[in-house]
Amino acid sequence: MAIKLGQLLINNKGITEEQPKKAFEIQKKEGGRLGSVLVKLGVLTEEKLKKYKIFPITKNGATLTIAMVDPSDVYVIDDLKFITGYNVEPIVASESAIKSRIEEYYGRTDALQVAMEDLKKTDGDLLSLVEDEEDKIDLGELRQAVEEAPIVKLVNLILSEAITKGASDVHIEPYEKSFRVRYRTDGVLYDVMQPPQKLRAALSSRIKIMAELDIAERRLPQDGRIKLRIKDREVDLRVSTLPTIFGEKIVMRILDKSSLVLDLTKLGFEPKQLQEVSDAIQSPYGMVLVTGPTGSGKTTTLYSALSTINTIDVNIMTVEDPVEYNLLGINQVHVKEEIGLTFASALRSFLRQDPDIIMVGEIRDFETAEIAVKAALTGHLVLSTLHTNDAPSTISRLLNMGIEPFLVSASVLLILAQRLCRKICIQCKEEEKIPIPALVSLGFTDEEAMTVKCFKGKGCPACNNTGYKGRIALYEVMPVKDEIKELILEGASASEIKKTAVRMGMKTLRMSGLTKLKGGVTSAEEVLRVTFGD
């Protein structure tokens, strides 16, 4: 489609043949739509690119239904037939509705471009102010400058675009000869824009003001929060600043409650796994542990579990660092180590608050682990997380912390390891031919490799030309049954425990990934990426 668009632009907009080729090379490296890249290069304006005012609605067989401002425009319809090779069925829609959909799926490059142009048109006071050495900046002047409309508009657009595109994080990064903004979408970082280097101090200071941080402190890391309301959605941003040799790097984690799915049945568990997890969290006492790297969805799984068992007759208390989402009916405590409010001290206080269910954001040390284990053995259900690669190695982690084997075997009910993998975009999904030896090396049997159908996404506007849209979790669920308990008491290694668990029916993360691959949910490339080494 990108090549066809390039040809159409050459035919109809007076663009040289080399310009779309250059844009196409940039598109392959950085992602995004070809039209948007042409706008960034200055080859096209957004007005020219969107002049047709159309948007595709559905494709049924050889017929493409298109929303148009003017369905009687036969020239546009003929162009579409030529580009797509489909019969075109037009329906009428308002210009504002079409523009809104184009912005949603193709990105609001025009708005970001306008904001950048506004900055360039300023009288130069802002740019001359921030290009000086930072130590010489007058903080009063800087504070006044970053409250001016252009920089405010640019920051607001960066944040609103990130939320609209479903990004989980925004990275603002200064380097020696460049300054860039990136979004993390579906677990992968993408370049969004490169503001002038002279805006480093202004951009970071504007964000720090919004997060109620100290703009005078540029030598130490700081943490804060920003609350935004965008399109009737309340969104929290967790802001972290870090001094680097070329300025302050800022990362903002987007916490969008409206996109939070607190339903265990919708997270990606297979039926047997879901039943095992449900049985464990319904137990009156014991410990359920969720493991995985940062960003693997552990918090969502824990919150979903709490949501399932959050009834009027139980007292649920959590200690977190930080509290990411406020949950109705649950008592949540935010760790503040600088004043002595640690995981361990909060846990001790919890035990005097008549709790039924306790969630510990993370077990980091022996003291926290010891209190959590004792709570699990004295009539409380304890949920927590650890950083380990898989479920069996969690046992080794607890033993290495200093917890006695008999306490681990007596307290732990179930261990769950997880990863997040990207889902293939359903709008551009197509079959992918993979050699049988490659499928066998991935984990399929010879028989499965000969019959399995694999898919991938070729890239389209709906997925920002990545081939993926959304994520789903892969799970490794290990109930600590009698045979596993005996191995723990005998001091068996993690690999021995894993072999026994698999023999008893546990699916490893790789096996879970292969199931999603066979179901056409994700790609072979993605399974290999997120379960490498498992």
Short mmCIF file of C-alpha atoms in Angstrom, two decimals:
data_model
loop_
_atom_site.label_atom_id
_atom_site.label_comp_id
_atom_site.label_asym_id
_atom_site.label_seq_id
_atom_site.Cartn_x
_atom_site.Cartn_y
_atom_site.Cartn_z
CA MET A 1 0.00 0.00 0.00
CA ALA A 2 2.88 2.37 0.81
CA ILE A 3 4.39 1.90 -2.66
CA LYS A 4 0.99 2.49 -4.28
CA LEU A 5 0.57 5.66 -2.23
CA GLY A 6 4.02 6.79 -3.36
CA GLN A 7 3.07 6.24 -7.01
CA LEU A 8 -0.20 8.08 -6.53
CA LEU A 9 1.63 11.05 -4.99
CA ILE A 10 4.02 11.17 -7.96
CA ASN A 11 1.10 11.04 -10.39
CA ASN A 12 -1.10 13.59 -8.69
CA LYS A 13 0.95 15.96 -6.52
CA GLY A 14 4.00 16.93 -8.54
CA ILE A 15 6.44 15.00 -6.38
CA THR A 16 9.69 13.65 -7.82
CA GLU A 17 10.26 9.90 -7.94
CA GLU A 18 13.21 10.13 -5.53
CA GLN A 19 11.23 11.80 -2.73
CA PRO A 20 8.86 8.88 -1.95
CA LYS A 21 11.84 6.48 -2.19
CA LYS A 22 13.73 8.47 0.47
CA ALA A 23 10.61 8.64 2.64
CA PHE A 24 10.05 4.91 2.24
CA GLU A 25 13.61 4.21 3.50
CA ILE A 26 12.97 6.39 6.57
CA GLN A 27 9.62 4.66 7.11
CA LYS A 28 11.27 1.23 7.14
CA LYS A 29 13.77 2.38 9.79
CA GLU A 30 11.48 4.45 12.02
CA GLY A 31 7.98 3.13 11.31
CA GLY A 32 4.89 5.27 10.73
CA ARG A 33 2.92 6.06 7.59
CA LEU A 34 4.55 7.10 4.33
CA GLY A 35 2.36 10.18 4.09
CA SER A 36 3.38 11.32 7.57
CA VAL A 37 7.07 10.86 6.72
CA LEU A 38 6.62 12.97 3.57
CA VAL A 39 5.08 15.71 5.72
CA LYS A 40 8.06 15.57 8.12
CA LEU A 41 10.46 15.88 5.17
CA GLY A 42 8.59 18.97 3.99
CA VAL A 43 7.62 17.32 0.68
CA LEU A 44 3.90 17.56 1.43
CA THR A 45 1.64 19.56 3.69
CA GLU A 46 -1.02 17.86 5.78
CA GLU A 47 -3.67 19.77 3.82
CA LYS A 48 -2.52 18.23 0.54
CA LEU A 49 -2.16 14.78 2.04
CA LYS A 50 -5.71 14.79 3.48
CA LYS A 51 -7.39 16.61 0.61
CA TYR A 52 -9.58 13.62 -0.34
CA LYS A 53 -11.27 13.59 3.10
CA ILE A 54 -12.00 9.86 3.07
CA PHE A 55 -11.66 6.98 5.51
CA PRO A 56 -12.01 3.19 4.94
CA ILE A 57 -14.81 1.52 6.94
CA THR A 58 -15.06 -2.16 5.95
CA LYS A 59 -13.89 -4.64 3.30
CA ASN A 60 -16.34 -7.34 2.26
CA GLY A 61 -15.00 -9.60 -0.48
CA ALA A 62 -14.06 -7.38 -3.42
CA THR A 63 -16.00 -4.36 -2.09
CA LEU A 64 -14.41 -1.59 -0.02
CA THR A 65 -16.78 0.71 1.91
CA ILE A 66 -15.40 4.26 2.21
CA ALA A 67 -16.69 7.18 4.29
CA MET A 68 -16.58 10.38 2.20
CA VAL A 69 -17.53 14.01 2.65
CA ASP A 70 -18.72 14.04 -1.00
CA PRO A 71 -19.83 10.57 -2.21
CA SER A 72 -20.60 12.02 -5.63
CA ASP A 73 -16.93 12.76 -6.38
CA VAL A 74 -16.32 10.17 -9.10
CA TYR A 75 -12.67 11.21 -9.55
CA VAL A 76 -11.80 10.23 -5.97
CA ILE A 77 -13.71 6.95 -6.33
CA ASP A 78 -11.86 6.14 -9.56
CA ASP A 79 -8.51 6.87 -7.83
CA LEU A 80 -9.43 4.52 -4.99
CA LYS A 81 -10.43 1.74 -7.38
CA PHE A 82 -7.06 2.10 -9.11
CA ILE A 83 -5.05 2.15 -5.87
CA THR A 84 -6.81 -0.72 -4.06
CA GLY A 85 -8.07 -2.92 -6.88
CA TYR A 86 -11.47 -3.15 -5.12
CA ASN A 87 -14.96 -1.98 -5.99
CA VAL A 88 -15.66 1.14 -3.93
CA GLU A 89 -18.96 1.75 -2.14
CA PRO A 90 -19.12 5.33 -0.75
CA ILE A 91 -21.16 6.46 2.26
CA VAL A 92 -21.56 10.02 3.47
CA ALA A 93 -19.87 11.28 6.66
CA SER A 94 -19.11 14.69 8.14
CA GLU A 95 -15.70 16.25 7.53
CA SER A 96 -15.07 16.53 11.29
CA ALA A 97 -15.81 12.82 11.86
CA ILE A 98 -13.46 11.78 9.04
CA LYS A 99 -10.71 14.10 10.26
CA SER A 100 -11.06 12.69 13.77
CA ARG A 101 -10.66 9.11 12.51
CA ILE A 102 -7.67 10.07 10.33
CA GLU A 103 -5.99 11.68 13.36
CA GLU A 104 -6.75 8.63 15.52
CA TYR A 105 -5.25 6.09 13.10
CA TYR A 106 -2.61 8.08 11.21
CA GLY A 107 -1.41 10.29 14.05
CA ARG A 108 -1.69 14.05 14.42
CA THR A 109 1.57 14.90 12.70
CA ASP A 110 0.00 18.20 11.67
CA ALA A 111 -0.57 19.27 15.27
CA LEU A 112 2.99 18.41 16.33
CA GLN A 113 4.36 20.16 13.25
CA VAL A 114 2.32 23.30 14.02
CA ALA A 115 3.58 23.30 17.61
CA MET A 116 7.18 23.04 16.40
CA GLU A 117 6.62 25.84 13.88
CA ASP A 118 5.15 28.05 16.62
CA LEU A 119 8.30 27.55 18.66
CA LYS A 120 10.47 28.56 15.70
CA LYS A 121 8.40 31.70 15.20
CA THR A 122 8.91 32.96 18.75
CA ASP A 123 11.01 36.06 19.25
CA GLY A 124 14.02 33.97 20.20
CA ASP A 125 13.98 34.80 23.93
CA LEU A 126 13.12 31.24 24.89
CA LEU A 127 15.69 29.65 22.60
CA SER A 128 18.46 32.08 23.51
CA LEU A 129 17.67 31.56 27.17
CA VAL A 130 17.94 27.77 27.12
CA GLU A 131 20.94 27.50 24.81
CA ASP A 132 23.18 29.00 27.50
CA GLU A 133 24.98 26.72 29.94
CA GLU A 134 22.37 25.42 32.35
CA ASP A 135 24.24 26.58 35.45
CA LYS A 136 23.90 30.18 34.21
CA ILE A 137 20.15 30.04 33.59
CA ASP A 138 18.06 32.47 35.61
CA LEU A 139 15.43 30.22 37.20
CA GLY A 140 12.86 33.00 37.33
CA GLU A 141 13.23 33.65 33.61
CA LEU A 142 13.15 29.92 32.86
CA ARG A 143 9.96 29.43 34.87
CA GLN A 144 8.33 32.32 33.03
CA ALA A 145 9.52 31.06 29.64
CA VAL A 146 8.20 27.53 30.06
CA GLU A 147 4.75 28.89 30.90
CA GLU A 148 4.52 30.49 27.44
CA ALA A 149 2.00 29.05 24.97
CA PRO A 150 4.32 27.32 22.43
CA ILE A 151 6.22 25.13 24.93
CA VAL A 152 3.02 24.41 26.87
CA LYS A 153 1.29 23.37 23.66
CA LEU A 154 4.19 21.12 22.61
CA VAL A 155 4.31 19.29 25.96
CA ASN A 156 0.52 18.88 26.00
CA LEU A 157 0.60 17.44 22.49
CA ILE A 158 3.42 15.01 23.33
CA LEU A 159 1.40 13.70 26.27
CA SER A 160 -2.00 13.60 24.54
CA GLU A 161 -0.54 11.85 21.48
CA ALA A 162 1.07 9.22 23.71
CA ILE A 163 -2.22 8.53 25.47
CA THR A 164 -4.21 8.48 22.21
CA LYS A 165 -1.75 6.02 20.65
CA GLY A 166 -1.92 3.71 23.67
CA ALA A 167 1.70 4.22 24.73
CA SER A 168 2.74 2.91 28.14
CA ASP A 169 5.76 5.22 28.54
CA VAL A 170 7.14 8.48 27.15
CA HIS A 171 10.93 8.91 26.97
CA ILE A 172 12.47 12.38 26.57
CA GLU A 173 16.19 11.92 25.97
CA PRO A 174 19.02 14.45 25.57
CA TYR A 175 22.21 13.44 23.74
CA GLU A 176 25.32 15.33 22.67
CA LYS A 177 24.06 16.21 19.18
CA SER A 178 20.40 15.27 19.30
CA PHE A 179 17.28 15.45 21.45
CA ARG A 180 14.49 12.96 20.92
CA VAL A 181 11.05 11.90 22.14
CA ARG A 182 10.07 8.22 22.04
CA TYR A 183 6.89 6.30 22.93
CA ARG A 184 6.82 2.72 24.18
CA THR A 185 3.87 1.02 22.53
CA ASP A 186 3.12 -2.68 23.07
CA GLY A 187 6.48 -3.04 24.81
CA VAL A 188 8.62 -1.56 22.00
CA LEU A 189 10.09 1.97 21.77
CA TYR A 190 9.43 4.11 18.67
CA ASP A 191 10.89 7.49 17.66
CA VAL A 192 8.21 10.20 17.61
CA MET A 193 10.00 13.49 17.12
CA GLN A 194 13.31 15.31 17.56
CA PRO A 195 12.77 18.80 19.04
CA PRO A 196 15.60 21.37 18.75
CA GLN A 197 18.38 20.73 21.25
CA LYS A 198 17.95 24.25 22.55
CA LEU A 199 14.62 23.18 24.08
CA ARG A 200 16.15 20.63 26.46
CA ALA A 201 15.94 22.75 29.60
CA ALA A 202 12.55 24.27 28.70
CA LEU A 203 10.90 20.95 27.92
CA SER A 204 12.21 19.19 31.04
CA SER A 205 11.39 22.19 33.24
CA ARG A 206 7.83 22.39 31.92
CA ILE A 207 7.26 18.71 32.75
CA LYS A 208 8.88 19.13 36.19
CA ILE A 209 6.56 22.06 36.95
CA MET A 210 3.55 19.94 35.96
CA ALA A 211 4.82 17.13 38.24
CA GLU A 212 5.47 19.60 41.09
CA LEU A 213 9.20 18.88 41.10
CA ASP A 214 12.08 21.26 41.84
CA ILE A 215 13.27 22.83 38.57
CA ALA A 216 16.36 24.19 40.34
CA GLU A 217 17.56 20.66 41.15
CA ARG A 218 19.19 19.19 38.04
CA ARG A 219 21.93 17.11 39.69
CA LEU A 220 19.78 14.50 41.48
CA PRO A 221 16.98 12.17 40.31
CA GLN A 222 13.42 13.18 41.18
CA ASP A 223 10.05 11.42 41.10
CA GLY A 224 6.61 12.95 40.79
CA ARG A 225 3.13 12.54 39.31
CA ILE A 226 0.97 14.39 36.82
CA LYS A 227 -2.82 14.07 36.65
CA LEU A 228 -4.45 14.75 33.28
CA ARG A 229 -7.97 14.64 31.88
CA ILE A 230 -8.03 13.85 28.16
CA LYS A 231 -11.30 13.18 26.31
CA ASP A 232 -13.19 12.44 29.56
CA ARG A 233 -10.43 10.05 30.68
CA GLU A 234 -8.50 10.58 33.88
CA VAL A 235 -4.88 9.60 33.38
CA ASP A 236 -2.01 9.54 35.87
CA LEU A 237 1.59 9.93 34.73
CA ARG A 238 4.41 8.73 36.96
CA VAL A 239 7.37 11.02 36.24
CA SER A 240 11.01 10.10 36.78
CA THR A 241 13.93 12.43 36.04
CA LEU A 242 17.54 11.32 35.78
CA PRO A 243 20.58 13.61 35.33
CA THR A 244 22.76 12.46 32.41
CA ILE A 245 25.94 14.05 31.05
CA PHE A 246 23.91 15.94 28.41
CA GLY A 247 20.91 16.99 30.48
CA GLU A 248 17.94 15.46 32.26
CA LYS A 249 16.35 12.32 30.82
CA ILE A 250 12.66 12.10 31.67
CA VAL A 251 10.53 8.96 31.58
CA MET A 252 6.79 9.14 32.17
CA ARG A 253 4.82 5.94 32.86
CA ILE A 254 1.22 6.34 31.69
CA LEU A 255 -1.32 4.88 34.12
CA ASP A 256 -4.66 4.89 32.32
CA LYS A 257 -7.35 3.38 34.53
CA SER A 258 -9.80 3.20 31.61
CA SER A 259 -7.51 0.74 29.81
CA LEU A 260 -6.91 -1.43 32.88
CA VAL A 261 -8.48 -4.88 32.50
CA LEU A 262 -9.09 -6.37 35.95
CA ASP A 263 -10.53 -9.70 34.85
CA LEU A 264 -8.50 -12.89 35.20
CA THR A 265 -10.52 -14.53 32.41
CA LYS A 266 -9.34 -11.93 29.87
CA LEU A 267 -5.60 -11.87 30.57
CA GLY A 268 -4.58 -14.87 28.45
CA PHE A 269 -4.75 -17.83 30.84
CA GLU A 270 -5.51 -21.21 29.36
CA PRO A 271 -8.47 -23.00 31.05
CA LYS A 272 -6.36 -25.32 33.24
CA GLN A 273 -4.06 -22.47 34.28
CA LEU A 274 -7.02 -20.22 35.12
CA GLN A 275 -8.57 -22.92 37.31
CA GLU A 276 -5.30 -23.46 39.19
CA VAL A 277 -4.87 -19.72 39.84
CA SER A 278 -8.52 -19.33 40.88
CA ASP A 279 -8.23 -22.22 43.34
CA ALA A 280 -5.08 -20.72 44.88
CA ILE A 281 -6.45 -17.21 45.41
CA GLN A 282 -9.63 -18.62 46.97
CA SER A 283 -7.56 -20.38 49.65
CA PRO A 284 -8.01 -19.01 53.19
CA TYR A 285 -4.25 -18.83 53.75
CA GLY A 286 -0.92 -19.42 52.00
CA MET A 287 1.22 -17.53 49.51
CA VAL A 288 0.73 -16.90 45.78
CA LEU A 289 3.79 -15.47 43.99
CA VAL A 290 3.92 -13.77 40.57
CA THR A 291 7.32 -13.49 38.89
CA GLY A 292 8.75 -11.89 35.80
CA PRO A 293 10.84 -8.92 34.64
CA THR A 294 9.80 -5.28 34.94
CA GLY A 295 6.97 -4.49 32.53
CA SER A 296 5.71 -8.06 32.24
CA GLY A 297 2.25 -7.29 33.63
CA LYS A 298 2.70 -8.62 37.18
CA THR A 299 0.80 -5.73 38.76
CA THR A 300 -2.17 -6.19 36.42
CA THR A 301 -2.31 -9.90 37.29
CA LEU A 302 -2.19 -9.16 41.03
CA TYR A 303 -4.82 -6.43 40.78
CA SER A 304 -7.04 -8.77 38.75
CA ALA A 305 -6.66 -11.45 41.42
CA LEU A 306 -7.54 -8.95 44.17
CA SER A 307 -10.51 -7.71 42.17
CA THR A 308 -11.78 -11.30 41.92
CA ILE A 309 -11.64 -11.89 45.70
CA ASN A 310 -12.56 -8.36 46.81
CA THR A 311 -15.85 -8.96 48.62
CA ILE A 312 -17.58 -7.17 51.48
CA ASP A 313 -16.62 -9.84 54.02
CA VAL A 314 -12.81 -9.59 53.71
CA ASN A 315 -10.22 -7.01 54.72
CA ILE A 316 -7.65 -6.54 51.93
CA MET A 317 -4.47 -4.52 52.52
CA THR A 318 -1.66 -3.78 50.06
CA VAL A 319 1.79 -2.22 50.37
CA GLU A 320 3.18 -1.01 47.03
CA ASP A 321 6.05 1.03 45.60
CA PRO A 322 4.35 2.95 44.13
CA VAL A 323 0.56 2.54 44.24
CA GLU A 324 -0.21 2.48 40.51
CA TYR A 325 -4.02 2.37 40.59
CA ASN A 326 -6.54 3.09 43.34
CA LEU A 327 -8.81 0.11 43.92
CA LEU A 328 -12.20 0.62 45.59
CA GLY A 329 -12.63 -1.30 48.85
CA ILE A 330 -8.91 -2.09 49.23
CA ASN A 331 -6.59 -0.40 51.75
CA GLN A 332 -3.46 0.60 49.86
CA VAL A 333 -0.20 1.87 51.39
CA HIS A 334 2.56 3.64 49.46
CA VAL A 335 6.13 2.77 50.54
CA LYS A 336 8.19 5.76 51.75
CA GLU A 337 11.61 4.44 52.66
CA GLU A 338 12.97 7.91 53.49
CA ILE A 339 10.72 8.04 56.58
CA GLY A 340 11.05 4.35 57.47
CA LEU A 341 7.82 3.12 55.83
CA THR A 342 9.26 0.03 54.14
CA PHE A 343 7.62 -3.17 52.89
CA ALA A 344 8.67 -4.91 56.11
CA SER A 345 7.45 -2.19 58.51
CA ALA A 346 4.12 -1.89 56.66
CA LEU A 347 3.68 -5.67 56.82
CA ARG A 348 4.21 -5.67 60.59
CA SER A 349 1.55 -2.98 60.96
CA PHE A 350 -0.82 -4.88 58.68
CA LEU A 351 -0.78 -7.87 61.03
CA ARG A 352 -2.23 -5.61 63.75
CA GLN A 353 -5.01 -4.43 61.41
CA ASP A 354 -6.97 -7.72 61.29
CA PRO A 355 -6.27 -8.48 57.59
CA ASP A 356 -7.62 -11.44 55.61
CA ILE A 357 -5.67 -10.83 52.40
CA ILE A 358 -2.32 -9.04 52.06
CA MET A 359 -0.56 -7.96 48.89
CA VAL A 360 3.14 -7.09 49.02
CA GLY A 361 4.25 -5.19 45.92
CA GLU A 362 7.62 -6.94 45.87
CA ILE A 363 9.65 -9.22 48.13
CA ARG A 364 13.14 -7.72 47.97
CA ASP A 365 14.89 -8.89 51.13
CA PHE A 366 14.96 -11.50 53.87
CA GLU A 367 13.04 -9.38 56.38
CA THR A 368 10.08 -8.84 54.05
CA ALA A 369 10.14 -12.48 52.90
CA GLU A 370 10.21 -13.78 56.49
CA ILE A 371 7.23 -11.68 57.62
CA ALA A 372 5.26 -12.59 54.47
CA VAL A 373 5.91 -16.31 54.95
CA LYS A 374 4.90 -16.17 58.63
CA ALA A 375 1.72 -14.26 57.69
CA ALA A 376 0.90 -16.95 55.11
CA LEU A 377 1.33 -19.63 57.79
CA THR A 378 -0.86 -17.88 60.38
CA GLY A 379 -4.16 -17.64 58.53
CA HIS A 380 -3.58 -14.95 55.90
CA LEU A 381 -3.59 -15.14 52.09
CA VAL A 382 -0.47 -13.34 50.86
CA LEU A 383 0.07 -12.25 47.24
CA SER A 384 3.42 -10.87 46.11
CA THR A 385 5.98 -10.60 43.30
CA LEU A 386 9.64 -11.49 42.81
CA HIS A 387 12.07 -10.93 39.96
CA THR A 388 12.95 -14.39 38.62
CA ASN A 389 13.04 -15.85 35.11
CA ASP A 390 10.59 -18.69 35.64
CA ALA A 391 8.36 -20.29 38.27
CA PRO A 392 10.73 -23.05 39.55
CA SER A 393 13.66 -20.65 40.10
CA THR A 394 11.46 -18.67 42.50
CA ILE A 395 11.94 -21.45 45.03
CA SER A 396 15.73 -21.07 44.77
CA ARG A 397 15.37 -17.31 45.18
CA LEU A 398 13.47 -17.65 48.45
CA LEU A 399 15.98 -20.19 49.79
CA ASN A 400 18.88 -17.91 48.81
CA MET A 401 17.22 -15.09 50.75
CA GLY A 402 17.50 -17.25 53.84
CA ILE A 403 14.00 -18.73 54.17
CA GLU A 404 14.11 -22.30 55.48
CA PRO A 405 13.01 -25.03 53.02
CA PHE A 406 10.26 -26.32 55.35
CA LEU A 407 8.76 -22.79 55.57
CA VAL A 408 8.79 -22.41 51.77
CA SER A 409 7.16 -25.80 51.19
CA ALA A 410 4.53 -25.13 53.87
CA SER A 411 3.59 -21.59 52.82
CA VAL A 412 3.76 -21.33 49.01
CA LEU A 413 0.55 -22.45 47.24
CA LEU A 414 1.31 -21.46 43.66
CA ILE A 415 3.96 -19.67 41.60
CA LEU A 416 3.11 -17.91 38.36
CA ALA A 417 5.70 -16.63 35.87
CA GLN A 418 4.65 -14.37 33.00
CA ARG A 419 5.70 -12.36 29.96
CA LEU A 420 3.81 -10.03 27.64
CA CYS A 421 3.89 -10.70 23.90
CA ARG A 422 2.47 -8.55 21.11
CA LYS A 423 -0.68 -9.66 19.31
CA ILE A 424 -0.83 -9.73 15.52
CA CYS A 425 -2.93 -6.85 14.13
CA ILE A 426 -6.19 -8.39 12.91
CA GLN A 427 -6.50 -5.74 10.19
CA CYS A 428 -3.36 -6.82 8.31
CA LYS A 429 -2.92 -10.43 9.45
CA GLU A 430 -1.55 -12.80 6.81
CA GLU A 431 -0.11 -16.32 6.71
CA GLU A 432 3.65 -16.67 7.14
CA LYS A 433 5.62 -19.58 5.73
CA ILE A 434 8.28 -20.79 8.20
CA PRO A 435 10.63 -23.71 7.43
CA ILE A 436 9.86 -26.92 9.34
CA PRO A 437 13.36 -27.10 10.96
CA ALA A 438 12.85 -23.58 12.36
CA LEU A 439 9.49 -24.58 13.86
CA VAL A 440 11.03 -27.70 15.39
CA SER A 441 13.83 -25.64 16.94
CA LEU A 442 11.16 -23.34 18.36
CA GLY A 443 9.64 -26.27 20.26
CA PHE A 444 7.10 -27.97 18.00
CA THR A 445 7.22 -31.71 17.37
CA ASP A 446 7.95 -32.90 13.82
CA GLU A 447 4.26 -33.71 13.33
CA GLU A 448 3.09 -30.32 14.65
CA ALA A 449 5.66 -28.46 12.52
CA MET A 450 4.23 -30.05 9.37
CA THR A 451 0.66 -28.94 10.07
CA VAL A 452 0.86 -25.71 12.09
CA LYS A 453 -0.13 -22.47 10.37
CA CYS A 454 1.78 -19.34 11.37
CA PHE A 455 0.74 -15.74 10.83
CA LYS A 456 2.24 -12.26 10.93
CA GLY A 457 1.05 -8.69 10.42
CA LYS A 458 2.25 -6.94 7.27
CA GLY A 459 1.61 -3.43 8.68
CA CYS A 460 -1.32 -1.05 8.24
CA PRO A 461 -2.67 2.27 9.61
CA ALA A 462 -4.47 0.52 12.47
CA CYS A 463 -1.18 -0.80 13.92
CA ASN A 464 1.03 2.15 12.94
CA ASN A 465 2.63 -0.08 10.31
CA THR A 466 4.16 -2.43 12.93
CA GLY A 467 2.07 -5.54 12.28
CA TYR A 468 1.13 -5.74 15.98
CA LYS A 469 -1.65 -4.21 18.04
CA GLY A 470 -2.17 -4.91 21.73
CA ARG A 471 -0.51 -7.48 23.98
CA ILE A 472 -1.43 -10.72 25.69
CA ALA A 473 0.27 -12.53 28.55
CA LEU A 474 2.09 -15.86 28.41
CA TYR A 475 1.88 -17.78 31.68
CA GLU A 476 3.77 -20.54 33.44
CA VAL A 477 1.63 -21.73 36.36
CA MET A 478 3.18 -24.06 38.94
CA PRO A 479 0.98 -25.24 41.85
CA VAL A 480 3.21 -26.40 44.72
CA LYS A 481 1.82 -29.91 45.12
CA ASP A 482 3.13 -32.66 47.40
CA GLU A 483 5.74 -33.92 44.94
CA ILE A 484 7.14 -30.39 44.51
CA LYS A 485 7.14 -29.90 48.29
CA GLU A 486 9.22 -33.03 48.75
CA LEU A 487 11.76 -31.75 46.21
CA ILE A 488 11.99 -28.43 48.08
CA LEU A 489 12.66 -30.23 51.37
CA GLU A 490 15.31 -32.37 49.66
CA GLY A 491 17.09 -29.25 48.34
CA ALA A 492 16.46 -30.09 44.66
CA SER A 493 17.70 -27.63 42.01
CA ALA A 494 15.40 -25.39 39.98
CA SER A 495 15.94 -27.54 36.87
CA GLU A 496 14.88 -30.69 38.77
CA ILE A 497 11.77 -28.94 40.06
CA LYS A 498 10.99 -27.71 36.53
CA LYS A 499 11.25 -31.22 35.02
CA THR A 500 8.90 -32.60 37.66
CA ALA A 501 6.43 -29.73 37.24
CA VAL A 502 6.34 -30.23 33.45
CA ARG A 503 5.80 -33.96 33.93
CA MET A 504 2.89 -33.10 36.23
CA GLY A 505 1.30 -30.93 33.53
CA MET A 506 2.86 -27.46 33.86
CA LYS A 507 3.21 -25.52 30.62
CA THR A 508 6.42 -23.50 30.38
CA LEU A 509 6.44 -19.95 29.04
CA ARG A 510 7.68 -21.25 25.67
CA MET A 511 4.88 -23.84 25.57
CA SER A 512 2.36 -21.12 26.35
CA GLY A 513 3.83 -19.04 23.52
CA LEU A 514 3.54 -21.95 21.08
CA THR A 515 -0.13 -22.33 22.01
CA LYS A 516 -0.72 -18.64 21.20
CA LEU A 517 1.24 -19.12 17.97
CA LYS A 518 -0.90 -22.09 16.92
CA GLY A 519 -4.00 -20.05 17.73
CA GLY A 520 -2.89 -17.29 15.35
CA VAL A 521 -2.69 -14.76 18.20
CA THR A 522 1.00 -13.93 17.88
CA SER A 523 3.96 -14.57 15.57
CA ALA A 524 6.92 -16.96 15.74
CA GLU A 525 9.25 -13.95 15.88
CA GLU A 526 7.42 -12.59 18.93
CA VAL A 527 7.37 -15.92 20.78
CA LEU A 528 11.13 -16.24 20.27
CA ARG A 529 11.69 -12.65 21.42
CA VAL A 530 9.83 -12.89 24.73
CA THR A 531 10.72 -16.48 25.66
CA PHE A 532 14.35 -16.50 24.56
CA GLY A 533 16.31 -18.76 26.89
CA ASP A 534 13.18 -20.26 28.48
#
